[in-house]
Each structure stands twice: as C-alpha cells, then as structure tokens.
Amino acid sequence: MAAKKLRRARLSQELCERLSRHQITTCQDFLCLSLLELMKVTGQSYYDVQNLLCKVSRACAPKMQTAYEMKLRKSVNPSLAFLSTTLHSLDEVLQGGVPCGSLTELTSPPGCGKTQFCIMMSVLATLPVSMGGLDGAVIYIDTESAFSAERLIEIAGNRFPTYFDSDEKLFCMTRSIHLYRELTCGSVLKRIMSLEEEIISKKVKLIIIDSVASVVRKEFDTKLQGNLAERSNFLARGASVLKYLAEEFSIPVILTNQITTSLSNGLAIQADLVSPADDLSLSEGASSSGKRESSCVTAALGNTWSHSVNTRLILQYHDLPTRQLLVAKSPVAPFSAFFYTIEKSGLVLQELNLMKSTGVTALVISLFYSKTKMSRNYGNADCTDMGGRTCLFRWLVPTETWSGADLAYGKDQTNLTLEGTNPALQTIRVRDTALKDTLLDAALPKTTAITPVHRDLGICLARQRRIGQEKGSLQKH
C-alpha cells in the first residue's frame, strides 16, 4: 500500500506537482521524510505538514474489512471476480477462471505454451463482459522477446471468428494491448512501480509478465556471496507491488516462470538451459561420480517465491502432440490435471473418449491429497504413490478391475503426484522424458486408436488380467 501514488491520496494537484519535482511520487516517498524536510519541500507550516502526514498515512494504510464485505463485493458482479480462460473444465475447477486480485503463476519447460497461454489471455481480457472478458486494456511486460503480434491476431480470429469478423475489431483489440520489452531486473521493477497511473489512465484489466525468471537468472548468480539475498529482495519487492496493484484495482496478474533441476545433493541446474541429452541424464539420476542420484525438475526461483504467488499452474509434456496442465496450487481448487494441445486458436483441452471395451464409464475428474494411510477402496480408488503420500483418485470404474499396486504403478500417474508436502516441489515432465515414453509405447502392439490416458488405463487393466491368469494357472498346478 505504501507504493500508492500521492495523486490518489487526495492531495491537491499543485502540491503533487511540487512534490514530483523533488522525486516524491508515492506515499512511501512522502512518509520517509522528516517534518523539517517536508516543511522545506512543501513550503507549509509545521501544523499543516502534520495534517498532510495524517492524510497520507490514512490513504495508504490497509483498511479493515469483514469476510461478509469481501463476499458481497464479489457477489455484486461475479463475472468481474475471475477472468475466464475459456477452457471450461479448468474454469470449473478454478471456480470461474484466473482470479482477480491475486497473482497467478504459469511454469513449464520450454515449448509447452506459456507464452501462447499469455497471448490467449490477452485477447480474452479485451472481450466484452458479456463474452466472459473484462472489457479493458492489457499491460504485457515481455522480458524474453517472445511476444508475437501475428500470433495474437491468429488466436483472436480462430478462437472468436464471429466476434472478430472484421479488420476493424482486430485493430481495436491490438490497440488495447500495451507491450513493454524490459530486459533487466532494474527496468522491470521500475516499470512495475510506474504501473499505477497507467492502470487508471488506460483502464487496464490484466497485467502479464513473461517471464520473471528470465531477467532474474541472467543477473543473479546464487553461488556468489550476497546474490541470493539481493535476488530474494528483488522478488519480494516486485511481488509486493504486483499484489498491491492486483488487490487495489481487482485485476488478475499473470506471471510466467521457468524450470530448474534439483539434485539430491542440493544443487540446482537450470534445466531449460541445458541440452535435451543433459536434461535426460539429470532426470535419470546420473552423477559425475558414477553414483545414481535422485533428481527432479521443478519450478525455478525457489521456495520463497512459491509462497508469493496465489495460484500456480504447471504445463508439462505428456507425449508428442499432447501436453498436460496441472493446478498445483490454488486457494479454491484441488490438485487437478488436464490434457491439452496447442492449436491455431491457442490452448485446447482434450475431451477424453470413453473406453467402452474395458467397461470404463468415466475418467479422472480430479485428485486430492491426504496424509492418511491407503484405505484400498478401489471403487473410488484410494492408492498410495511412490513417495508414501496418499492420492485419492475419483474413478467411476468397475471395482473388480483394479488393484492398488497397479494404479500406483501406472506409468503416467506418477506425474500427478506431489514430491513431499510442498506444491512448490511438484515435479515437471520435460520434453525428452515424454519422447522416451512415446518411443517405448510405439514398440507395444496396438489394436485401436486411443488417447494417452486411455492407453495407460488399458496397460493397467491388461496387467491386472495377466496377474489373475497367472494366479489361476498356479492354483491348477
């Protein structure tokens, strides 16, 4: 709240202009000065300066509100409490979409569609409220030079062909998206600090930073003394200002992050900056000493940063055409997984066909985590994962077809589990691992074209039938 501009503290225009000539633009700048300094800068008396201090303090102090008031404010216009992603299953889990008034982080290996998602959300924010948009402008801070105006127009035209049916509407939409290319931590922080006036003047309804990790990892080598503390300070300041802007103006803020490979000896390697072969060796646990080490690919910027974001979505590879979206952290949603592809219209969720031949009537709805022991209720299958943590899978499948060991051992189901108890340590599936599994699957005999998830279900069912046949043959002998 201290980053609030003095112009919004109800000071006179003349006084604000006088203070700005002395580089005093925020409530924090004003409150950090002594009474004598303020008297000199403002040219007012001791009594008047004391009144100004009280006025500015009240303007930037957080105001108390009850839970009822918060609920009432959102219920007045529910459509403005979330920005719909138009991915209906994801919106349903998130209770409306990307939440306004908080920070949403998107993290993934390269090529999974982070920038595609951000561009798609930019289009959605400019749509009228009747179409699920916010009817406002977008501030897009690009630190990787990855934004494409051509891709923006392509997504808009293919996702909403009836609305964007003329060049005039497309032109109007592109004029509402304000792009800034900031390539250093200093310039990013300076831009963030100056966003308040732009949000008001341009009627901004969405802020996107793609990506935070890009500038941080280039400038801060955490192996050097003092760099870790300096990096943490930068991230904390940036997150604080962004949270203030999100809450003050009730707008969503979307940030993208990168990945890192954590080894069992405590080292962290930037997995997105090494070759696929190196990344594969890390994921398999190779070490220079010849001993196999456990390792996992996780979100970058550390555990402290993971607490700064309110919602974390993870994009990861599943197989060559299909990718997976995980809701790894959310105050309103359970841990959930969705499969998607990247099309001309942006991200498209894959609707899963039913496997009539195996008797499966519905597929995974969501996943919930519990610290209780496995109850082996296979009708609504409870099964433990490799980390000893219990996962509750909601399956509507014949009870007699499953065993806890088969479900826990399912090849891709291990990607839907948490490492330990911290969502920040959710392992992320990278390209080479997906490619390796796809090549292995290509060697298996196939009788029908099914989706990747159905393939894994079929493998589990086949394993269960094989175990039953072996037990029957042993009993005969």
PDB file of C-alpha atoms in Angstrom, residues 51-320:
ATOM      1  CA  ASN A  51      -2.095  17.200   8.818  1.00  0.00           C
ATOM      2  CA  LEU A  52      -0.615  16.123   5.481  1.00  0.00           C
ATOM      3  CA  LEU A  53       1.208  13.246   7.175  1.00  0.00           C
ATOM      4  CA  CYS A  54      -2.020  12.031   8.780  1.00  0.00           C
ATOM      5  CA  LYS A  55      -3.892  12.320   5.479  1.00  0.00           C
ATOM      6  CA  VAL A  56      -1.268  10.377   3.521  1.00  0.00           C
ATOM      7  CA  SER A  57      -0.965   7.745   6.269  1.00  0.00           C
ATOM      8  CA  ARG A  58      -4.721   7.119   6.236  1.00  0.00           C
ATOM      9  CA  ALA A  59      -4.710   6.911   2.424  1.00  0.00           C
ATOM     10  CA  CYS A  60      -2.055   4.178   2.258  1.00  0.00           C
ATOM     11  CA  ALA A  61      -2.963   2.234   5.405  1.00  0.00           C
ATOM     12  CA  PRO A  62      -4.774  -1.057   4.679  1.00  0.00           C
ATOM     13  CA  LYS A  63      -8.428  -0.793   5.595  1.00  0.00           C
ATOM     14  CA  MET A  64     -10.119  -3.461   7.673  1.00  0.00           C
ATOM     15  CA  GLN A  65     -12.938  -5.364   6.004  1.00  0.00           C
ATOM     16  CA  THR A  66     -15.066  -8.280   7.089  1.00  0.00           C
ATOM     17  CA  ALA A  67     -15.412 -11.568   5.250  1.00  0.00           C
ATOM     18  CA  TYR A  68     -19.034 -10.627   4.554  1.00  0.00           C
ATOM     19  CA  GLU A  69     -17.950  -7.414   2.812  1.00  0.00           C
ATOM     20  CA  MET A  70     -15.462  -9.330   0.678  1.00  0.00           C
ATOM     21  CA  LYS A  71     -18.112 -11.870  -0.297  1.00  0.00           C
ATOM     22  CA  LEU A  72     -20.670  -9.153  -1.001  1.00  0.00           C
ATOM     23  CA  ARG A  73     -18.270  -7.221  -3.219  1.00  0.00           C
ATOM     24  CA  LYS A  74     -17.642 -10.295  -5.382  1.00  0.00           C
ATOM     25  CA  SER A  75     -21.293 -11.325  -5.496  1.00  0.00           C
ATOM     26  CA  VAL A  76     -22.360  -7.915  -6.829  1.00  0.00           C
ATOM     27  CA  ASN A  77     -20.647  -8.694 -10.131  1.00  0.00           C
ATOM     28  CA  PRO A  78     -19.374 -12.298 -10.164  1.00  0.00           C
ATOM     29  CA  SER A  79     -18.183 -12.017 -13.776  1.00  0.00           C
ATOM     30  CA  LEU A  80     -15.529  -9.495 -12.696  1.00  0.00           C
ATOM     31  CA  ALA A  81     -14.133 -11.733  -9.933  1.00  0.00           C
ATOM     32  CA  PHE A  82     -12.447 -14.040 -12.462  1.00  0.00           C
ATOM     33  CA  LEU A  83     -11.089 -13.874 -15.981  1.00  0.00           C
ATOM     34  CA  SER A  84     -12.367 -16.909 -17.844  1.00  0.00           C
ATOM     35  CA  THR A  85      -9.757 -18.975 -19.685  1.00  0.00           C
ATOM     36  CA  THR A  86     -12.498 -20.412 -21.985  1.00  0.00           C
ATOM     37  CA  LEU A  87     -11.042 -23.832 -21.039  1.00  0.00           C
ATOM     38  CA  HIS A  88     -14.302 -24.886 -19.443  1.00  0.00           C
ATOM     39  CA  SER A  89     -13.082 -27.782 -17.301  1.00  0.00           C
ATOM     40  CA  LEU A  90     -10.244 -25.643 -15.939  1.00  0.00           C
ATOM     41  CA  ASP A  91     -12.603 -22.724 -15.264  1.00  0.00           C
ATOM     42  CA  GLU A  92     -14.919 -25.066 -13.390  1.00  0.00           C
ATOM     43  CA  VAL A  93     -12.116 -26.299 -11.135  1.00  0.00           C
ATOM     44  CA  LEU A  94     -10.865 -22.733 -10.513  1.00  0.00           C
ATOM     45  CA  GLN A  95     -14.475 -21.648  -9.818  1.00  0.00           C
ATOM     46  CA  GLY A  96     -14.528 -19.180 -12.692  1.00  0.00           C
ATOM     47  CA  GLY A  97     -11.054 -18.853 -14.175  1.00  0.00           C
ATOM     48  CA  VAL A  98      -7.946 -16.829 -13.357  1.00  0.00           C
ATOM     49  CA  PRO A  99      -8.820 -14.963 -10.129  1.00  0.00           C
ATOM     50  CA  CYS A 100      -8.785 -11.171  -9.985  1.00  0.00           C
ATOM     51  CA  GLY A 101      -6.941  -9.517  -7.119  1.00  0.00           C
ATOM     52  CA  SER A 102      -4.153 -12.097  -6.890  1.00  0.00           C
ATOM     53  CA  LEU A 103      -1.036 -13.442  -8.609  1.00  0.00           C
ATOM     54  CA  THR A 104      -1.245 -16.456 -10.922  1.00  0.00           C
ATOM     55  CA  GLU A 105       1.988 -18.155 -11.969  1.00  0.00           C
ATOM     56  CA  LEU A 106       2.463 -20.314 -15.041  1.00  0.00           C
ATOM     57  CA  THR A 107       5.555 -22.516 -15.102  1.00  0.00           C
ATOM     58  CA  SER A 108       6.744 -25.141 -17.579  1.00  0.00           C
ATOM     59  CA  PRO A 109       9.662 -26.412 -19.667  1.00  0.00           C
ATOM     60  CA  PRO A 110      10.292 -24.544 -22.940  1.00  0.00           C
ATOM     61  CA  GLY A 111       7.739 -25.174 -25.674  1.00  0.00           C
ATOM     62  CA  CYS A 112       4.750 -26.158 -23.526  1.00  0.00           C
ATOM     63  CA  GLY A 113       2.783 -22.998 -24.310  1.00  0.00           C
ATOM     64  CA  LYS A 114       3.382 -20.423 -21.545  1.00  0.00           C
ATOM     65  CA  THR A 115       3.555 -17.516 -23.995  1.00  0.00           C
ATOM     66  CA  GLN A 116       0.667 -18.990 -26.011  1.00  0.00           C
ATOM     67  CA  PHE A 117      -1.434 -19.004 -22.838  1.00  0.00           C
ATOM     68  CA  CYS A 118      -0.460 -15.400 -22.046  1.00  0.00           C
ATOM     69  CA  ILE A 119      -1.305 -14.201 -25.557  1.00  0.00           C
ATOM     70  CA  MET A 120      -4.636 -16.040 -25.373  1.00  0.00           C
ATOM     71  CA  MET A 121      -5.445 -14.406 -22.016  1.00  0.00           C
ATOM     72  CA  SER A 122      -4.560 -11.000 -23.501  1.00  0.00           C
ATOM     73  CA  VAL A 123      -7.245 -11.497 -26.140  1.00  0.00           C
ATOM     74  CA  LEU A 124      -9.778 -12.650 -23.548  1.00  0.00           C
ATOM     75  CA  ALA A 125      -9.236  -9.620 -21.290  1.00  0.00           C
ATOM     76  CA  THR A 126     -10.196  -7.243 -24.126  1.00  0.00           C
ATOM     77  CA  LEU A 127     -13.513  -9.001 -24.821  1.00  0.00           C
ATOM     78  CA  PRO A 128     -16.764  -7.511 -23.512  1.00  0.00           C
ATOM     79  CA  VAL A 129     -18.049  -8.743 -20.148  1.00  0.00           C
ATOM     80  CA  SER A 130     -20.962 -10.494 -21.882  1.00  0.00           C
ATOM     81  CA  MET A 131     -18.416 -12.801 -23.583  1.00  0.00           C
ATOM     82  CA  GLY A 132     -16.529 -13.569 -20.381  1.00  0.00           C
ATOM     83  CA  GLY A 133     -13.895 -10.850 -20.815  1.00  0.00           C
ATOM     84  CA  LEU A 134     -13.070  -7.803 -18.709  1.00  0.00           C
ATOM     85  CA  ASP A 135     -13.566  -5.154 -21.417  1.00  0.00           C
ATOM     86  CA  GLY A 136     -10.261  -3.450 -20.702  1.00  0.00           C
ATOM     87  CA  ALA A 137      -6.670  -2.992 -21.750  1.00  0.00           C
ATOM     88  CA  VAL A 138      -3.675  -5.247 -21.079  1.00  0.00           C
ATOM     89  CA  ILE A 139      -0.143  -4.407 -19.957  1.00  0.00           C
ATOM     90  CA  TYR A 140       2.219  -7.065 -21.281  1.00  0.00           C
ATOM     91  CA  ILE A 141       5.825  -6.927 -19.995  1.00  0.00           C
ATOM     92  CA  ASP A 142       7.944  -9.120 -22.280  1.00  0.00           C
ATOM     93  CA  THR A 143      11.406  -9.995 -20.936  1.00  0.00           C
ATOM     94  CA  GLU A 144      12.175 -12.734 -23.475  1.00  0.00           C
ATOM     95  CA  SER A 145      11.160 -11.002 -26.721  1.00  0.00           C
ATOM     96  CA  ALA A 146       8.713 -13.858 -27.256  1.00  0.00           C
ATOM     97  CA  PHE A 147       5.517 -11.879 -27.894  1.00  0.00           C
ATOM     98  CA  SER A 148       4.140 -12.127 -31.434  1.00  0.00           C
ATOM     99  CA  ALA A 149       1.513  -9.713 -32.779  1.00  0.00           C
ATOM    100  CA  GLU A 150       0.828 -12.102 -35.665  1.00  0.00           C
ATOM    101  CA  ARG A 151       0.092 -14.932 -33.227  1.00  0.00           C
ATOM    102  CA  LEU A 152      -2.163 -12.587 -31.220  1.00  0.00           C
ATOM    103  CA  ILE A 153      -4.287 -11.878 -34.305  1.00  0.00           C
ATOM    104  CA  GLU A 154      -4.299 -15.559 -35.293  1.00  0.00           C
ATOM    105  CA  ILE A 155      -5.574 -16.685 -31.878  1.00  0.00           C
ATOM    106  CA  ALA A 156      -8.238 -13.961 -31.803  1.00  0.00           C
ATOM    107  CA  GLY A 157      -9.504 -14.752 -35.303  1.00  0.00           C
ATOM    108  CA  ASN A 158      -9.609 -18.523 -34.798  1.00  0.00           C
ATOM    109  CA  ARG A 159     -10.948 -18.576 -31.229  1.00  0.00           C
ATOM    110  CA  PHE A 160     -13.681 -15.980 -31.763  1.00  0.00           C
ATOM    111  CA  PRO A 161     -14.367 -15.892 -35.518  1.00  0.00           C
ATOM    112  CA  THR A 162     -17.881 -14.490 -35.141  1.00  0.00           C
ATOM    113  CA  TYR A 163     -16.789 -11.603 -32.902  1.00  0.00           C
ATOM    114  CA  PHE A 164     -13.567 -10.696 -34.706  1.00  0.00           C
ATOM    115  CA  ASP A 165     -15.266 -10.746 -38.100  1.00  0.00           C
ATOM    116  CA  SER A 166     -13.647  -7.546 -39.375  1.00  0.00           C
ATOM    117  CA  ASP A 167     -10.213  -5.956 -39.503  1.00  0.00           C
ATOM    118  CA  GLU A 168     -11.578  -3.021 -37.515  1.00  0.00           C
ATOM    119  CA  LYS A 169     -12.351  -5.195 -34.466  1.00  0.00           C
ATOM    120  CA  LEU A 170      -8.959  -6.888 -34.671  1.00  0.00           C
ATOM    121  CA  PHE A 171      -7.282  -3.489 -34.910  1.00  0.00           C
ATOM    122  CA  CYS A 172      -9.221  -2.214 -31.899  1.00  0.00           C
ATOM    123  CA  MET A 173      -8.186  -5.289 -29.906  1.00  0.00           C
ATOM    124  CA  THR A 174      -4.480  -4.892 -30.748  1.00  0.00           C
ATOM    125  CA  ARG A 175      -4.565  -1.230 -29.694  1.00  0.00           C
ATOM    126  CA  SER A 176      -5.727  -2.308 -26.219  1.00  0.00           C
ATOM    127  CA  ILE A 177      -2.617  -4.410 -25.572  1.00  0.00           C
ATOM    128  CA  HIS A 178       0.358  -2.325 -24.442  1.00  0.00           C
ATOM    129  CA  LEU A 179       3.668  -4.151 -24.824  1.00  0.00           C
ATOM    130  CA  TYR A 180       6.854  -3.266 -22.926  1.00  0.00           C
ATOM    131  CA  ARG A 181      10.166  -5.020 -23.537  1.00  0.00           C
ATOM    132  CA  GLU A 182      12.205  -4.908 -20.331  1.00  0.00           C
ATOM    133  CA  LEU A 183      15.438  -6.902 -20.298  1.00  0.00           C
ATOM    134  CA  THR A 184      16.919  -6.136 -16.852  1.00  0.00           C
ATOM    135  CA  CYS A 185      15.714  -6.509 -13.282  1.00  0.00           C
ATOM    136  CA  GLY A 186      16.035  -2.773 -12.709  1.00  0.00           C
ATOM    137  CA  SER A 187      13.904  -1.860 -15.708  1.00  0.00           C
ATOM    138  CA  VAL A 188      11.274  -4.464 -14.813  1.00  0.00           C
ATOM    139  CA  LEU A 189      10.991  -3.175 -11.242  1.00  0.00           C
ATOM    140  CA  LYS A 190      10.877   0.439 -12.447  1.00  0.00           C
ATOM    141  CA  ARG A 191       8.099  -0.437 -14.884  1.00  0.00           C
ATOM    142  CA  ILE A 192       6.130  -2.235 -12.170  1.00  0.00           C
ATOM    143  CA  MET A 193       6.449   0.755  -9.843  1.00  0.00           C
ATOM    144  CA  SER A 194       5.031   3.075 -12.514  1.00  0.00           C
ATOM    145  CA  LEU A 195       2.025   0.938 -13.457  1.00  0.00           C
ATOM    146  CA  GLU A 196      -0.485   2.529 -11.093  1.00  0.00           C
ATOM    147  CA  GLU A 197      -1.121   5.642 -13.167  1.00  0.00           C
ATOM    148  CA  GLU A 198      -1.247   3.593 -16.387  1.00  0.00           C
ATOM    149  CA  ILE A 199      -3.846   1.255 -14.924  1.00  0.00           C
ATOM    150  CA  ILE A 200      -6.063   4.254 -14.221  1.00  0.00           C
ATOM    151  CA  SER A 201      -5.492   6.188 -17.450  1.00  0.00           C
ATOM    152  CA  LYS A 202      -5.626   3.198 -19.829  1.00  0.00           C
ATOM    153  CA  LYS A 203      -8.312   1.220 -17.954  1.00  0.00           C
ATOM    154  CA  VAL A 204      -6.040  -1.795 -17.627  1.00  0.00           C
ATOM    155  CA  LYS A 205      -7.736  -5.039 -16.593  1.00  0.00           C
ATOM    156  CA  LEU A 206      -4.837  -7.511 -16.880  1.00  0.00           C
ATOM    157  CA  ILE A 207      -1.077  -7.437 -16.192  1.00  0.00           C
ATOM    158  CA  ILE A 208       1.218 -10.083 -17.684  1.00  0.00           C
ATOM    159  CA  ILE A 209       4.957 -10.515 -17.088  1.00  0.00           C
ATOM    160  CA  ASP A 210       6.583 -13.084 -19.381  1.00  0.00           C
ATOM    161  CA  SER A 211       8.810 -14.031 -17.677  1.00  0.00           C
ATOM    162  CA  VAL A 212      10.037 -13.165 -14.187  1.00  0.00           C
ATOM    163  CA  ALA A 213      12.713 -15.883 -14.112  1.00  0.00           C
ATOM    164  CA  SER A 214      14.340 -14.751 -17.359  1.00  0.00           C
ATOM    165  CA  VAL A 215      15.802 -11.499 -16.017  1.00  0.00           C
ATOM    166  CA  VAL A 216      16.451 -12.825 -12.513  1.00  0.00           C
ATOM    167  CA  ARG A 217      18.543 -15.786 -13.623  1.00  0.00           C
ATOM    168  CA  LYS A 218      20.603 -13.693 -16.021  1.00  0.00           C
ATOM    169  CA  GLU A 219      21.611 -11.141 -13.379  1.00  0.00           C
ATOM    170  CA  PHE A 220      21.881 -13.111 -10.146  1.00  0.00           C
ATOM    171  CA  ASP A 221      24.317 -15.974  -9.753  1.00  0.00           C
ATOM    172  CA  THR A 222      23.242 -17.513  -6.462  1.00  0.00           C
ATOM    173  CA  LYS A 223      26.659 -19.116  -5.998  1.00  0.00           C
ATOM    174  CA  LEU A 224      28.187 -15.680  -5.427  1.00  0.00           C
ATOM    175  CA  GLN A 225      28.086 -14.287  -1.920  1.00  0.00           C
ATOM    176  CA  GLY A 226      25.248 -11.813  -1.371  1.00  0.00           C
ATOM    177  CA  ASN A 227      23.495 -12.520  -4.662  1.00  0.00           C
ATOM    178  CA  LEU A 228      20.884 -14.804  -3.128  1.00  0.00           C
ATOM    179  CA  ALA A 229      19.799 -12.151  -0.626  1.00  0.00           C
ATOM    180  CA  GLU A 230      19.733  -9.490  -3.336  1.00  0.00           C
ATOM    181  CA  ARG A 231      17.663 -11.718  -5.607  1.00  0.00           C
ATOM    182  CA  SER A 232      15.212 -12.506  -2.822  1.00  0.00           C
ATOM    183  CA  ASN A 233      14.868  -8.793  -2.088  1.00  0.00           C
ATOM    184  CA  PHE A 234      14.106  -8.034  -5.751  1.00  0.00           C
ATOM    185  CA  LEU A 235      11.496 -10.795  -5.976  1.00  0.00           C
ATOM    186  CA  ALA A 236       9.876  -9.764  -2.698  1.00  0.00           C
ATOM    187  CA  ARG A 237       9.623  -6.104  -3.754  1.00  0.00           C
ATOM    188  CA  GLY A 238       8.215  -6.969  -7.157  1.00  0.00           C
ATOM    189  CA  ALA A 239       5.672  -9.424  -5.744  1.00  0.00           C
ATOM    190  CA  SER A 240       4.609  -6.905  -3.100  1.00  0.00           C
ATOM    191  CA  VAL A 241       3.894  -4.157  -5.637  1.00  0.00           C
ATOM    192  CA  LEU A 242       2.100  -6.548  -8.000  1.00  0.00           C
ATOM    193  CA  LYS A 243      -0.081  -7.857  -5.183  1.00  0.00           C
ATOM    194  CA  TYR A 244      -0.956  -4.304  -4.207  1.00  0.00           C
ATOM    195  CA  LEU A 245      -1.937  -3.446  -7.801  1.00  0.00           C
ATOM    196  CA  ALA A 246      -3.962  -6.657  -8.143  1.00  0.00           C
ATOM    197  CA  GLU A 247      -5.872  -6.067  -4.899  1.00  0.00           C
ATOM    198  CA  GLU A 248      -6.273  -2.304  -5.251  1.00  0.00           C
ATOM    199  CA  PHE A 249      -7.730  -2.466  -8.760  1.00  0.00           C
ATOM    200  CA  SER A 250      -9.188  -6.002  -8.571  1.00  0.00           C
ATOM    201  CA  ILE A 251      -7.372  -7.233 -11.661  1.00  0.00           C
ATOM    202  CA  PRO A 252      -5.590 -10.529 -12.386  1.00  0.00           C
ATOM    203  CA  VAL A 253      -1.800 -10.626 -12.649  1.00  0.00           C
ATOM    204  CA  ILE A 254      -0.252 -13.494 -14.643  1.00  0.00           C
ATOM    205  CA  LEU A 255       3.460 -14.288 -14.288  1.00  0.00           C
ATOM    206  CA  THR A 256       5.462 -16.948 -16.099  1.00  0.00           C
ATOM    207  CA  ASN A 257       8.302 -18.892 -14.543  1.00  0.00           C
ATOM    208  CA  GLN A 258      10.946 -21.312 -15.805  1.00  0.00           C
ATOM    209  CA  ILE A 259      12.141 -24.683 -14.501  1.00  0.00           C
ATOM    210  CA  THR A 260      15.184 -25.925 -12.641  1.00  0.00           C
ATOM    211  CA  THR A 261      16.589 -29.386 -11.980  1.00  0.00           C
ATOM    212  CA  SER A 262      17.128 -30.121  -8.289  1.00  0.00           C
ATOM    213  CA  LEU A 263      19.568 -32.878  -7.360  1.00  0.00           C
ATOM    214  CA  SER A 264      19.652 -34.862  -4.144  1.00  0.00           C
ATOM    215  CA  ASN A 265      22.918 -33.160  -3.109  1.00  0.00           C
ATOM    216  CA  GLY A 266      21.166 -29.787  -3.006  1.00  0.00           C
ATOM    217  CA  LEU A 267      22.431 -28.441  -6.323  1.00  0.00           C
ATOM    218  CA  ALA A 268      20.080 -26.739  -8.776  1.00  0.00           C
ATOM    219  CA  ILE A 269      20.727 -26.667 -12.509  1.00  0.00           C
ATOM    220  CA  GLN A 270      18.741 -24.591 -14.968  1.00  0.00           C
ATOM    221  CA  ALA A 271      17.119 -27.451 -16.842  1.00  0.00           C
ATOM    222  CA  ASP A 272      15.844 -25.206 -19.602  1.00  0.00           C
ATOM    223  CA  LEU A 273      19.384 -24.005 -20.378  1.00  0.00           C
ATOM    224  CA  VAL A 274      20.992 -27.399 -20.908  1.00  0.00           C
ATOM    225  CA  SER A 275      20.741 -29.726 -23.874  1.00  0.00           C
ATOM    226  CA  PRO A 276      17.970 -32.366 -24.018  1.00  0.00           C
ATOM    227  CA  ALA A 277      20.572 -35.097 -23.576  1.00  0.00           C
ATOM    228  CA  ASP A 278      21.913 -33.474 -20.417  1.00  0.00           C
ATOM    229  CA  ASP A 279      18.406 -32.935 -19.139  1.00  0.00           C
ATOM    230  CA  LEU A 280      17.578 -36.587 -19.717  1.00  0.00           C
ATOM    231  CA  SER A 281      20.659 -37.703 -17.815  1.00  0.00           C
ATOM    232  CA  LEU A 282      19.661 -35.475 -14.921  1.00  0.00           C
ATOM    233  CA  SER A 283      16.138 -36.795 -14.835  1.00  0.00           C
ATOM    234  CA  GLU A 284      17.504 -40.330 -14.787  1.00  0.00           C
ATOM    235  CA  GLY A 285      19.737 -39.512 -11.835  1.00  0.00           C
ATOM    236  CA  ALA A 286      23.206 -39.672 -13.365  1.00  0.00           C
ATOM    237  CA  SER A 287      26.093 -38.096 -11.480  1.00  0.00           C
ATOM    238  CA  SER A 288      29.707 -37.312 -12.212  1.00  0.00           C
ATOM    239  CA  SER A 289      30.863 -39.736  -9.529  1.00  0.00           C
ATOM    240  CA  GLY A 290      29.110 -42.636 -11.221  1.00  0.00           C
ATOM    241  CA  LYS A 291      26.536 -42.992  -8.436  1.00  0.00           C
ATOM    242  CA  ARG A 292      22.908 -42.559  -9.325  1.00  0.00           C
ATOM    243  CA  GLU A 293      21.337 -39.527  -7.685  1.00  0.00           C
ATOM    244  CA  SER A 294      17.667 -38.744  -7.337  1.00  0.00           C
ATOM    245  CA  SER A 295      16.649 -35.567  -9.120  1.00  0.00           C
ATOM    246  CA  CYS A 296      13.526 -33.768 -10.212  1.00  0.00           C
ATOM    247  CA  VAL A 297      12.601 -30.861 -12.437  1.00  0.00           C
ATOM    248  CA  THR A 298      10.689 -28.191 -10.502  1.00  0.00           C
ATOM    249  CA  ALA A 299       9.664 -24.553 -10.803  1.00  0.00           C
ATOM    250  CA  ALA A 300      12.521 -22.052 -10.600  1.00  0.00           C
ATOM    251  CA  LEU A 301      13.081 -19.110  -8.193  1.00  0.00           C
ATOM    252  CA  GLY A 302      12.898 -21.185  -5.040  1.00  0.00           C
ATOM    253  CA  ASN A 303      10.508 -21.935  -2.244  1.00  0.00           C
ATOM    254  CA  THR A 304      10.177 -18.337  -1.034  1.00  0.00           C
ATOM    255  CA  TRP A 305       8.875 -17.192  -4.419  1.00  0.00           C
ATOM    256  CA  SER A 306       6.361 -20.048  -4.497  1.00  0.00           C
ATOM    257  CA  HIS A 307       4.744 -18.539  -1.396  1.00  0.00           C
ATOM    258  CA  SER A 308       4.407 -15.172  -3.141  1.00  0.00           C
ATOM    259  CA  VAL A 309       2.068 -16.466  -5.854  1.00  0.00           C
ATOM    260  CA  ASN A 310      -1.519 -17.368  -5.003  1.00  0.00           C
ATOM    261  CA  THR A 311      -2.188 -19.793  -7.851  1.00  0.00           C
ATOM    262  CA  ARG A 312       0.339 -21.975  -9.677  1.00  0.00           C
ATOM    263  CA  LEU A 313      -0.414 -23.719 -12.962  1.00  0.00           C
ATOM    264  CA  ILE A 314       2.147 -26.154 -14.359  1.00  0.00           C
ATOM    265  CA  LEU A 315       2.365 -27.047 -18.040  1.00  0.00           C
ATOM    266  CA  GLN A 316       4.357 -30.162 -18.887  1.00  0.00           C
ATOM    267  CA  TYR A 317       4.926 -32.639 -21.698  1.00  0.00           C
ATOM    268  CA  HIS A 318       2.837 -35.792 -21.902  1.00  0.00           C
ATOM    269  CA  ASP A 319       3.528 -37.149 -25.370  1.00  0.00           C
ATOM    270  CA  LEU A 320       4.471 -35.522 -28.672  1.00  0.00           C
TER     271      LEU A 320
END
